[in-house]
mmCIF file of C-alpha atoms in Angstrom:
data_model
loop_
_atom_site.group_PDB
_atom_site.id
_atom_site.type_symbol
_atom_site.label_atom_id
_atom_site.label_comp_id
_atom_site.label_asym_id
_atom_site.label_seq_id
_atom_site.Cartn_x
_atom_site.Cartn_y
_atom_site.Cartn_z
ATOM 1 C CA MET A 1 0.000 0.000 0.000
ATOM 2 C CA ALA A 2 1.305 3.472 -0.903
ATOM 3 C CA ALA A 3 2.423 5.817 1.831
ATOM 4 C CA GLU A 4 -0.142 8.182 3.278
ATOM 5 C CA ARG A 5 0.980 11.810 2.940
ATOM 6 C CA VAL A 6 -0.420 14.037 5.669
ATOM 7 C CA LEU A 7 0.006 17.784 6.095
ATOM 8 C CA VAL A 8 -0.161 19.125 9.664
ATOM 9 C CA PRO A 9 -0.124 22.926 10.112
ATOM 10 C CA LEU A 10 1.204 23.736 13.569
ATOM 11 C CA SER A 11 0.686 26.568 16.002
ATOM 12 C CA ASP A 12 1.553 26.670 19.683
ATOM 13 C CA THR A 13 -1.827 25.690 21.138
ATOM 14 C CA VAL A 14 -2.952 23.487 24.005
ATOM 15 C CA THR A 15 -4.144 20.880 21.505
ATOM 16 C CA VAL A 16 -1.221 20.779 19.087
ATOM 17 C CA ARG A 17 0.268 17.694 20.755
ATOM 18 C CA GLN A 18 -2.996 15.769 20.395
ATOM 19 C CA THR A 19 -3.336 16.930 16.788
ATOM 20 C CA VAL A 20 0.074 15.539 15.868
ATOM 21 C CA GLY A 21 -0.767 12.280 17.617
ATOM 22 C CA TYR A 22 -4.036 11.970 15.709
ATOM 23 C CA ALA A 23 -2.290 12.660 12.393
ATOM 24 C CA VAL A 24 0.186 9.836 13.023
ATOM 25 C CA GLN A 25 -2.407 7.382 14.305
ATOM 26 C CA SER A 26 -4.963 8.005 11.558
ATOM 27 C CA GLY A 27 -2.300 7.923 8.862
ATOM 28 C CA LEU A 28 -0.927 4.555 9.942
ATOM 29 C CA GLU A 29 -4.444 3.108 10.178
ATOM 30 C CA THR A 30 -4.997 3.593 6.446
ATOM 31 C CA ALA A 31 -1.502 2.821 5.103
ATOM 32 C CA ASP A 32 1.589 0.787 5.908
ATOM 33 C CA SER A 33 3.801 3.860 5.905
ATOM 34 C CA LEU A 34 3.319 7.526 6.620
ATOM 35 C CA GLU A 35 4.865 10.692 5.255
ATOM 36 C CA CYS A 36 4.117 13.393 7.821
ATOM 37 C CA HIS A 37 4.628 16.986 6.713
ATOM 38 C CA LEU A 38 4.824 19.390 9.647
ATOM 39 C CA VAL A 39 4.542 23.012 8.579
ATOM 40 C CA ILE A 40 4.270 26.379 10.267
ATOM 41 C CA ALA A 41 2.869 29.357 8.367
ATOM 42 C CA LEU A 42 4.271 32.642 9.622
ATOM 43 C CA PRO A 43 1.961 35.677 9.704
ATOM 44 C CA TYR A 44 4.927 38.069 9.555
ATOM 45 C CA ASP A 45 7.650 38.814 7.054
ATOM 46 C CA VAL A 46 10.899 37.387 8.477
ATOM 47 C CA ASP A 47 12.622 40.712 7.789
ATOM 48 C CA LEU A 48 10.553 42.312 10.554
ATOM 49 C CA PRO A 49 11.486 41.950 14.237
ATOM 50 C CA GLU A 50 8.250 40.057 14.924
ATOM 51 C CA GLY A 51 8.955 37.760 12.001
ATOM 52 C CA LYS A 52 12.451 36.946 13.230
ATOM 53 C CA ARG A 53 11.144 36.103 16.689
ATOM 54 C CA LEU A 54 8.331 33.944 15.320
ATOM 55 C CA ASN A 55 10.742 32.178 12.974
ATOM 56 C CA VAL A 56 12.897 31.120 15.931
ATOM 57 C CA GLU A 57 9.820 29.954 17.831
ATOM 58 C CA ALA A 58 8.619 28.083 14.736
ATOM 59 C CA GLU A 59 11.860 26.127 14.474
ATOM 60 C CA GLU A 60 11.592 25.182 18.143
ATOM 61 C CA LEU A 61 7.991 24.006 17.721
ATOM 62 C CA LEU A 62 8.900 21.986 14.629
ATOM 63 C CA GLU A 63 11.670 20.271 16.554
ATOM 64 C CA ARG A 64 9.264 19.345 19.346
ATOM 65 C CA ALA A 65 6.685 18.118 16.839
ATOM 66 C CA GLU A 66 9.277 15.881 15.157
ATOM 67 C CA ASN A 67 9.949 14.245 18.503
ATOM 68 C CA TRP A 68 6.215 13.738 19.032
ATOM 69 C CA VAL A 69 5.852 12.014 15.655
ATOM 70 C CA GLU A 70 8.772 9.687 16.377
ATOM 71 C CA GLU A 71 7.342 8.912 19.795
ATOM 72 C CA ASP A 72 3.854 8.146 18.457
ATOM 73 C CA ALA A 73 5.109 6.167 15.458
ATOM 74 C CA GLY A 74 7.029 3.659 17.536
ATOM 75 C CA GLY A 75 8.700 1.341 15.066
ATOM 76 C CA ALA A 76 6.376 2.148 12.161
ATOM 77 C CA ASP A 77 7.625 3.363 8.794
ATOM 78 C CA VAL A 78 7.241 7.129 9.149
ATOM 79 C CA THR A 79 9.023 9.871 7.227
ATOM 80 C CA ILE A 80 9.003 13.396 8.623
ATOM 81 C CA GLU A 81 9.248 16.567 6.551
ATOM 82 C CA THR A 82 9.245 20.047 8.071
ATOM 83 C CA ALA A 83 8.869 23.493 6.541
ATOM 84 C CA VAL A 84 8.250 27.101 7.492
ATOM 85 C CA LEU A 85 5.851 28.780 5.062
ATOM 86 C CA GLY A 86 5.239 32.451 4.373
ATOM 87 C CA THR A 87 8.780 33.644 5.060
ATOM 88 C CA ASP A 88 8.876 35.748 1.899
ATOM 89 C CA GLU A 89 5.307 37.026 1.799
ATOM 90 C CA TYR A 90 2.548 38.454 3.961
ATOM 91 C CA LEU A 91 -0.166 36.079 5.173
ATOM 92 C CA PHE A 92 -3.168 38.036 6.374
ATOM 93 C CA GLY A 93 -6.237 35.882 6.633
ATOM 94 C CA PRO A 94 -7.755 32.432 6.175
ATOM 95 C CA ARG A 95 -7.705 32.734 2.384
ATOM 96 C CA ASP A 96 -3.941 33.281 2.296
ATOM 97 C CA TYR A 97 -3.342 30.356 4.651
ATOM 98 C CA ALA A 98 -5.615 28.031 2.690
ATOM 99 C CA GLU A 99 -3.920 28.933 -0.582
ATOM 100 C CA ILE A 100 -0.405 28.436 0.760
ATOM 101 C CA PHE A 101 -1.416 25.042 2.201
ATOM 102 C CA ARG A 102 -2.990 24.080 -1.128
ATOM 103 C CA THR A 103 0.165 25.078 -2.997
ATOM 104 C CA TYR A 104 2.349 23.075 -0.630
ATOM 105 C CA ALA A 105 0.007 20.086 -0.917
ATOM 106 C CA ASP A 106 0.154 20.168 -4.721
ATOM 107 C CA GLU A 107 3.944 20.359 -4.689
ATOM 108 C CA HIS A 108 4.331 17.401 -2.318
ATOM 109 C CA GLY A 109 1.414 15.189 -3.308
ATOM 110 C CA ILE A 110 -0.388 15.546 0.022
ATOM 111 C CA ASP A 111 -3.449 13.330 0.524
ATOM 112 C CA ARG A 112 -5.101 15.295 3.313
ATOM 113 C CA LEU A 113 -4.575 17.992 5.889
ATOM 114 C CA VAL A 114 -5.056 17.446 9.621
ATOM 115 C CA LEU A 115 -6.300 20.601 11.308
ATOM 116 C CA ASP A 116 -5.869 21.564 14.940
ATOM 117 C CA PRO A 117 -9.253 22.811 16.298
ATOM 118 C CA GLU A 118 -7.383 25.579 18.133
ATOM 119 C CA TYR A 119 -5.190 26.506 15.164
ATOM 120 C CA SER A 120 -4.154 30.123 15.637
ATOM 121 C CA PRO A 121 -1.075 31.230 13.656
ATOM 122 C CA GLY A 122 0.164 34.280 15.547
ATOM 123 C CA VAL A 123 -3.221 35.872 16.187
ATOM 124 C CA THR A 124 -5.320 36.113 19.315
ATOM 125 C CA ALA A 125 -8.276 33.956 18.352
ATOM 126 C CA SER A 126 -8.813 30.667 16.585
ATOM 127 C CA MET A 127 -9.414 30.991 12.848
ATOM 128 C CA LEU A 128 -10.744 27.457 12.413
ATOM 129 C CA GLN A 129 -14.185 28.110 10.908
ATOM 130 C CA PRO A 130 -13.136 30.680 8.278
ATOM 131 C CA LEU A 131 -10.091 28.546 7.459
ATOM 132 C CA GLU A 132 -12.289 25.499 6.935
ATOM 133 C CA ARG A 133 -14.434 27.464 4.490
ATOM 134 C CA GLU A 134 -11.358 28.544 2.558
ATOM 135 C CA LEU A 135 -9.975 24.989 2.507
ATOM 136 C CA ASP A 136 -13.268 23.865 1.000
ATOM 137 C CA ARG A 137 -12.988 26.649 -1.563
ATOM 138 C CA VAL A 138 -9.547 25.490 -2.730
ATOM 139 C CA ASP A 139 -10.612 21.799 -2.661
ATOM 140 C CA MET A 140 -8.150 20.851 0.066
ATOM 141 C CA PRO A 141 -9.186 17.599 1.822
ATOM 142 C CA TYR A 142 -8.864 17.955 5.587
ATOM 143 C CA ASP A 143 -9.751 16.345 8.903
ATOM 144 C CA GLU A 144 -10.293 18.172 12.154
ATOM 145 C CA ALA A 145 -8.387 16.384 14.896
ATOM 146 C CA PRO A 146 -10.770 15.014 17.581
ATOM 147 C CA VAL A 147 -8.977 16.469 20.583
ATOM 148 C CA GLU A 148 -9.964 16.853 24.204
ATOM 149 C CA ARG A 149 -9.884 20.412 25.490
ATOM 150 C CA ALA A 150 -9.765 21.497 29.085
ATOM 151 C CA ALA A 151 -12.851 23.232 30.415
ATOM 152 C CA ARG A 152 -12.609 27.012 30.251
ATOM 153 C CA HIS A 153 -14.911 27.915 33.121
ATOM 154 C CA GLY A 154 -12.375 27.458 35.897
ATOM 155 C CA ARG A 155 -10.749 30.106 38.040
ATOM 156 C CA LEU A 156 -9.444 33.037 36.041
ATOM 157 C CA VAL A 157 -5.654 33.066 35.903
ATOM 158 C CA LEU A 158 -4.007 36.144 34.456
ATOM 159 C CA SER A 159 -0.961 35.180 32.417
ATOM 160 C CA ARG A 160 2.021 37.415 31.854
ATOM 161 C CA ASP A 161 0.830 38.169 28.333
ATOM 162 C CA GLY A 162 -2.663 38.941 29.624
ATOM 163 C CA PHE A 163 -1.275 41.290 32.249
ATOM 164 C CA ASP A 164 0.846 43.087 29.645
ATOM 165 C CA ARG A 165 -2.191 43.643 27.422
ATOM 166 C CA LEU A 166 -4.277 44.802 30.379
ATOM 167 C CA PHE A 167 -1.551 47.153 31.604
ATOM 168 C CA ALA A 168 -0.912 48.688 28.180
ATOM 169 C CA THR A 169 -4.605 49.114 27.348
ATOM 170 C CA PHE A 170 -5.271 50.758 30.713
ATOM 171 C CA TRP A 171 -2.554 53.391 30.373
ATOM 172 C CA ILE A 172 -3.330 54.126 26.729
ATOM 173 C CA SER A 173 -7.007 54.627 27.590
ATOM 174 C CA PHE A 174 -6.209 56.627 30.714
ATOM 175 C CA GLY A 175 -3.781 58.884 28.855
ATOM 176 C CA PHE A 176 -6.244 59.513 26.034
ATOM 177 C CA TYR A 177 -8.987 60.348 28.545
ATOM 178 C CA LEU A 178 -6.760 62.893 30.291
ATOM 179 C CA VAL A 179 -5.799 64.494 26.975
ATOM 180 C CA LEU A 180 -9.492 65.173 26.388
ATOM 181 C CA GLY A 181 -10.090 66.258 29.982
ATOM 182 C CA ASP A 182 -8.131 68.022 32.709
ATOM 183 C CA PRO A 183 -5.165 65.978 34.001
ATOM 184 C CA PHE A 184 -5.002 68.149 37.135
ATOM 185 C CA TYR A 185 -8.659 67.862 38.159
ATOM 186 C CA TRP A 186 -9.356 65.098 40.687
ATOM 187 C CA PHE A 187 -12.725 64.209 39.151
ATOM 188 C CA ASP A 188 -11.192 63.645 35.702
ATOM 189 C CA LEU A 189 -8.428 61.551 37.251
ATOM 190 C CA LEU A 190 -10.978 59.407 39.079
ATOM 191 C CA THR A 191 -13.400 58.966 36.197
ATOM 192 C CA GLY A 192 -10.508 58.468 33.776
ATOM 193 C CA ALA A 193 -9.142 55.614 35.873
ATOM 194 C CA ALA A 194 -12.599 54.044 36.078
ATOM 195 C CA VAL A 195 -13.190 54.304 32.326
ATOM 196 C CA ALA A 196 -9.694 53.014 31.545
ATOM 197 C CA GLY A 197 -10.273 50.073 33.872
ATOM 198 C CA ILE A 198 -13.512 49.156 32.126
ATOM 199 C CA VAL A 199 -11.937 49.525 28.683
ATOM 200 C CA SER A 200 -8.870 47.464 29.577
ATOM 201 C CA VAL A 201 -10.880 44.614 31.103
ATOM 202 C CA SER A 202 -13.321 44.588 28.177
ATOM 203 C CA LEU A 203 -10.994 45.139 25.233
ATOM 204 C CA ALA A 204 -7.441 44.230 26.246
ATOM 205 C CA HIS A 205 -7.725 40.795 24.622
ATOM 206 C CA VAL A 206 -8.645 42.289 21.234
ATOM 207 C CA THR A 207 -6.668 45.536 21.304
ATOM 208 C CA PHE A 208 -3.364 43.842 20.539
ATOM 209 C CA SER A 209 -3.253 41.119 17.884
ATOM 210 C CA VAL A 210 0.096 39.705 19.018
ATOM 211 C CA PRO A 211 1.750 39.282 22.419
ATOM 212 C CA LEU A 212 3.474 42.412 23.673
ATOM 213 C CA ASP A 213 7.226 42.513 23.950
ATOM 214 C CA ARG A 214 8.312 44.144 27.210
ATOM 215 C CA PHE A 215 11.421 45.510 25.501
ATOM 216 C CA GLN A 216 10.102 46.439 22.056
ATOM 217 C CA SER A 217 6.747 47.884 23.146
ATOM 218 C CA PRO A 218 8.249 50.720 25.252
ATOM 219 C CA LEU A 219 10.633 51.452 22.375
ATOM 220 C CA ARG A 220 7.667 51.746 20.024
ATOM 221 C CA ALA A 221 6.064 54.202 22.426
ATOM 222 C CA VAL A 222 9.233 56.311 22.433
ATOM 223 C CA ARG A 223 9.503 56.180 18.644
ATOM 224 C CA PHE A 224 5.847 57.183 18.392
ATOM 225 C CA VAL A 225 6.641 60.346 20.361
ATOM 226 C CA PHE A 226 9.195 61.238 17.671
ATOM 227 C CA TYR A 227 6.662 60.363 14.974
ATOM 228 C CA ILE A 228 4.092 62.917 16.162
ATOM 229 C CA PRO A 229 6.133 66.029 15.165
ATOM 230 C CA TYR A 230 6.849 64.427 11.788
ATOM 231 C CA LEU A 231 3.139 63.793 11.226
ATOM 232 C CA LEU A 232 2.270 67.350 12.279
ATOM 233 C CA TRP A 233 4.839 68.698 9.808
ATOM 234 C CA GLU A 234 3.343 66.578 7.022
ATOM 235 C CA ILE A 235 -0.112 67.906 7.923
ATOM 236 C CA VAL A 236 1.149 71.506 7.791
ATOM 237 C CA LYS A 237 2.823 70.953 4.409
ATOM 238 C CA ALA A 238 -0.285 69.308 2.996
ATOM 239 C CA ASN A 239 -2.466 72.141 4.293
ATOM 240 C CA ILE A 240 -0.292 74.679 2.513
ATOM 241 C CA ALA A 241 -0.316 72.656 -0.721
ATOM 242 C CA VAL A 242 -4.094 72.217 -0.730
ATOM 243 C CA SER A 243 -4.678 75.873 0.185
ATOM 244 C CA ALA A 244 -2.407 77.014 -2.641
ATOM 245 C CA VAL A 245 -4.380 74.941 -5.133
ATOM 246 C CA ILE A 246 -7.739 76.192 -3.875
ATOM 247 C CA LEU A 247 -6.648 79.833 -4.027
ATOM 248 C CA ARG A 248 -5.456 79.569 -7.619
ATOM 249 C CA PRO A 249 -8.073 80.655 -10.182
ATOM 250 C CA SER A 250 -7.409 77.616 -12.364
ATOM 251 C CA MET A 251 -8.095 75.218 -9.450
ATOM 252 C CA PRO A 252 -5.730 72.430 -10.642
ATOM 253 C CA ILE A 253 -7.499 69.676 -8.734
ATOM 254 C CA GLU A 254 -7.104 66.079 -9.928
ATOM 255 C CA PRO A 255 -9.239 63.774 -7.769
ATOM 256 C CA THR A 256 -8.058 60.206 -8.189
ATOM 257 C CA LEU A 257 -8.513 56.893 -6.459
ATOM 258 C CA THR A 258 -5.249 55.085 -5.818
ATOM 259 C CA ARG A 259 -4.324 51.669 -4.523
ATOM 260 C CA VAL A 260 -1.204 51.170 -2.405
ATOM 261 C CA ASN A 261 0.144 47.875 -1.106
ATOM 262 C CA ALA A 262 1.771 49.011 2.115
ATOM 263 C CA ARG A 263 4.640 47.108 3.682
ATOM 264 C CA VAL A 264 3.155 47.186 7.150
ATOM 265 C CA ARG A 265 1.389 44.430 8.971
ATOM 266 C CA SER A 266 -2.384 44.555 9.295
ATOM 267 C CA GLY A 267 -3.714 45.509 12.702
ATOM 268 C CA LEU A 268 -2.324 48.435 14.662
ATOM 269 C CA PRO A 269 0.464 49.371 12.171
ATOM 270 C CA LEU A 270 -1.976 49.442 9.254
ATOM 271 C CA LEU A 271 -4.509 51.354 11.345
ATOM 272 C CA ALA A 272 -1.878 53.949 12.241
ATOM 273 C CA LEU A 273 -0.847 54.359 8.604
ATOM 274 C CA ALA A 274 -4.420 54.599 7.314
ATOM 275 C CA ASN A 275 -5.354 57.229 9.893
ATOM 276 C CA SER A 276 -2.156 59.195 9.311
ATOM 277 C CA ILE A 277 -2.974 59.350 5.607
ATOM 278 C CA THR A 278 -6.510 60.527 6.374
ATOM 279 C CA LEU A 279 -5.255 63.198 8.790
ATOM 280 C CA THR A 280 -3.082 64.628 6.018
ATOM 281 C CA PRO A 281 -5.144 67.088 3.905
ATOM 282 C CA GLY A 282 -5.540 66.031 0.297
ATOM 283 C CA THR A 283 -5.658 62.305 1.022
ATOM 284 C CA LEU A 284 -8.420 60.129 2.440
ATOM 285 C CA THR A 285 -8.188 56.418 3.184
ATOM 286 C CA VAL A 286 -11.334 54.892 1.737
ATOM 287 C CA ARG A 287 -10.617 51.277 2.620
ATOM 288 C CA ALA A 288 -7.891 49.332 4.389
ATOM 289 C CA ASN A 289 -7.917 45.623 3.623
ATOM 290 C CA ASP A 290 -5.008 43.590 4.962
ATOM 291 C CA GLN A 291 -1.970 45.510 3.673
ATOM 292 C CA GLN A 292 -3.841 47.113 0.782
ATOM 293 C CA LEU A 293 -4.996 50.717 1.070
ATOM 294 C CA LEU A 294 -7.500 52.407 -1.209
ATOM 295 C CA VAL A 295 -6.820 56.144 -0.967
ATOM 296 C CA HIS A 296 -8.572 59.131 -2.535
ATOM 297 C CA THR A 297 -6.141 61.915 -3.444
ATOM 298 C CA LEU A 298 -7.242 65.438 -4.293
ATOM 299 C CA ILE A 299 -4.170 67.003 -5.887
ATOM 300 C CA PRO A 300 -1.122 65.631 -7.745
ATOM 301 C CA SER A 301 1.354 66.535 -4.998
ATOM 302 C CA ALA A 302 -0.677 64.577 -2.437
ATOM 303 C CA ARG A 303 -0.642 61.547 -4.717
ATOM 304 C CA GLU A 304 3.099 61.887 -5.296
ATOM 305 C CA ASP A 305 3.764 62.102 -1.551
ATOM 306 C CA LEU A 306 1.652 58.996 -1.022
ATOM 307 C CA PHE A 307 3.564 57.092 -3.697
ATOM 308 C CA ASP A 308 6.886 58.261 -2.226
ATOM 309 C CA GLY A 309 5.960 56.396 0.954
ATOM 310 C CA GLY A 310 7.121 58.892 3.569
ATOM 311 C CA LEU A 311 4.358 58.045 6.027
ATOM 312 C CA GLU A 312 4.777 54.334 5.372
ATOM 313 C CA LYS A 313 8.480 54.505 6.232
ATOM 314 C CA ALA A 314 7.711 56.539 9.346
ATOM 315 C CA ILE A 315 5.164 53.974 10.538
ATOM 316 C CA ARG A 316 7.664 51.180 9.897
ATOM 317 C CA PHE A 317 10.157 53.139 11.996
ATOM 318 C CA VAL A 318 7.640 53.355 14.845
ATOM 319 C CA PHE A 319 6.683 49.684 14.893
ATOM 320 C CA TYR A 320 9.731 47.885 13.508
ATOM 321 C CA GLY A 321 12.749 50.139 14.098
ATOM 322 C CA ARG A 322 15.098 52.319 12.081
ATOM 323 C CA GLU A 323 16.492 49.565 9.862
ATOM 324 C CA SER A 324 13.000 48.521 8.760
ATOM 325 C CA ALA A 325 12.279 52.061 7.556
ATOM 326 C CA ALA A 326 14.969 51.828 4.876
ATOM 327 C CA ILE A 327 12.833 50.261 2.153
ATOM 328 C CA PRO A 328 11.992 51.304 -1.418
ATOM 329 C CA SER A 329 8.964 53.529 -1.856
ATOM 330 C CA PRO A 330 5.651 52.071 -3.111
ATOM 331 C CA ASN A 331 6.391 53.704 -6.460
ATOM 332 C CA GLU A 332 9.847 52.111 -6.709
ATOM 333 C CA ARG A 333 8.601 48.628 -5.898
ATOM 334 C CA ASP A 334 5.488 48.890 -8.139
ATOM 335 C CA ASP A 335 3.119 48.719 -5.183
ATOM 336 C CA ALA A 336 1.117 51.821 -6.135
ATOM 337 C CA GLU A 337 -1.342 52.448 -8.943
ATOM 338 C CA ILE A 338 -4.120 54.799 -9.987
ATOM 339 C CA VAL A 339 -7.416 52.951 -10.244
ATOM 340 C CA GLY A 340 -9.764 55.851 -11.018
ATOM 341 C CA GLY A 341 -9.745 59.486 -12.070
ATOM 342 C CA ASP A 342 -12.006 62.476 -12.552
ATOM 343 C CA GLU A 343 -14.979 60.338 -13.461
ATOM 344 C CA LEU A 344 -15.179 59.262 -9.824
#
């Protein structure tokens, strides 16, 4: 009987060990030999600090998973292949993951995919149901591993990561509240703390899409302080440019709709970039989908500034550091295009 080829996407969940065990057991039940492909799909570009960290963690998880396969296989004929996927591209959602699994399966003759019910590749919540729909769309045969999960109604235990999210969300909310109020008035201090407490308890688990780094996160906050004057200067320049156009009798306005594939990760970095673009007069972010921005520009200079990628580089500096800001502009890397003109 031919070898069964099984693809097992891994993420560091409480059920990953059981998933690997099921893949080995079910594969050997239907064939005399098993070819087990253990893969990890990275949600970050490996050139980014987050990507480098996740790549190291991925290699460690793959090594553990190899040991699990050997342990479960006993003396059976089992071949193990490992791979890290997505190292040279951005993976944003279930569709991207399904397509990269389908491509890998086609290249290696995979018979089926074994899916961890808690599969969560670098994000805060399981993406099982949308991923299953996308696997069906690309005709990828799969099994969901029948795992046993611990009950979740026990005593609440706050992990280090949970505390970091709670702490950061509280102080961000508290600071924003005081900016809008009076930081020297006792009532604003009291109500601000109460509101920040409610916000942090309610939204801390969804505010940050990845675990916070106790070293990098404070650095990002410091870099953001330096970013604010830069953004204000860009706003002033754009105001002058738009005002000059409006005051000219000829009114050389060229409204266009542009598409830019930004080299920032979706989530908070993309949100910061999209809002920075909108705050700059002459440009308006219409839609932000994964790393793709649809931006309305009013005048040619605003479009040129957008294509030059100044704000994109500044946001990369804030979230990823100085070295990450040294990238080609969207125009230079063919990641910008005009998709509509005056007829819009």
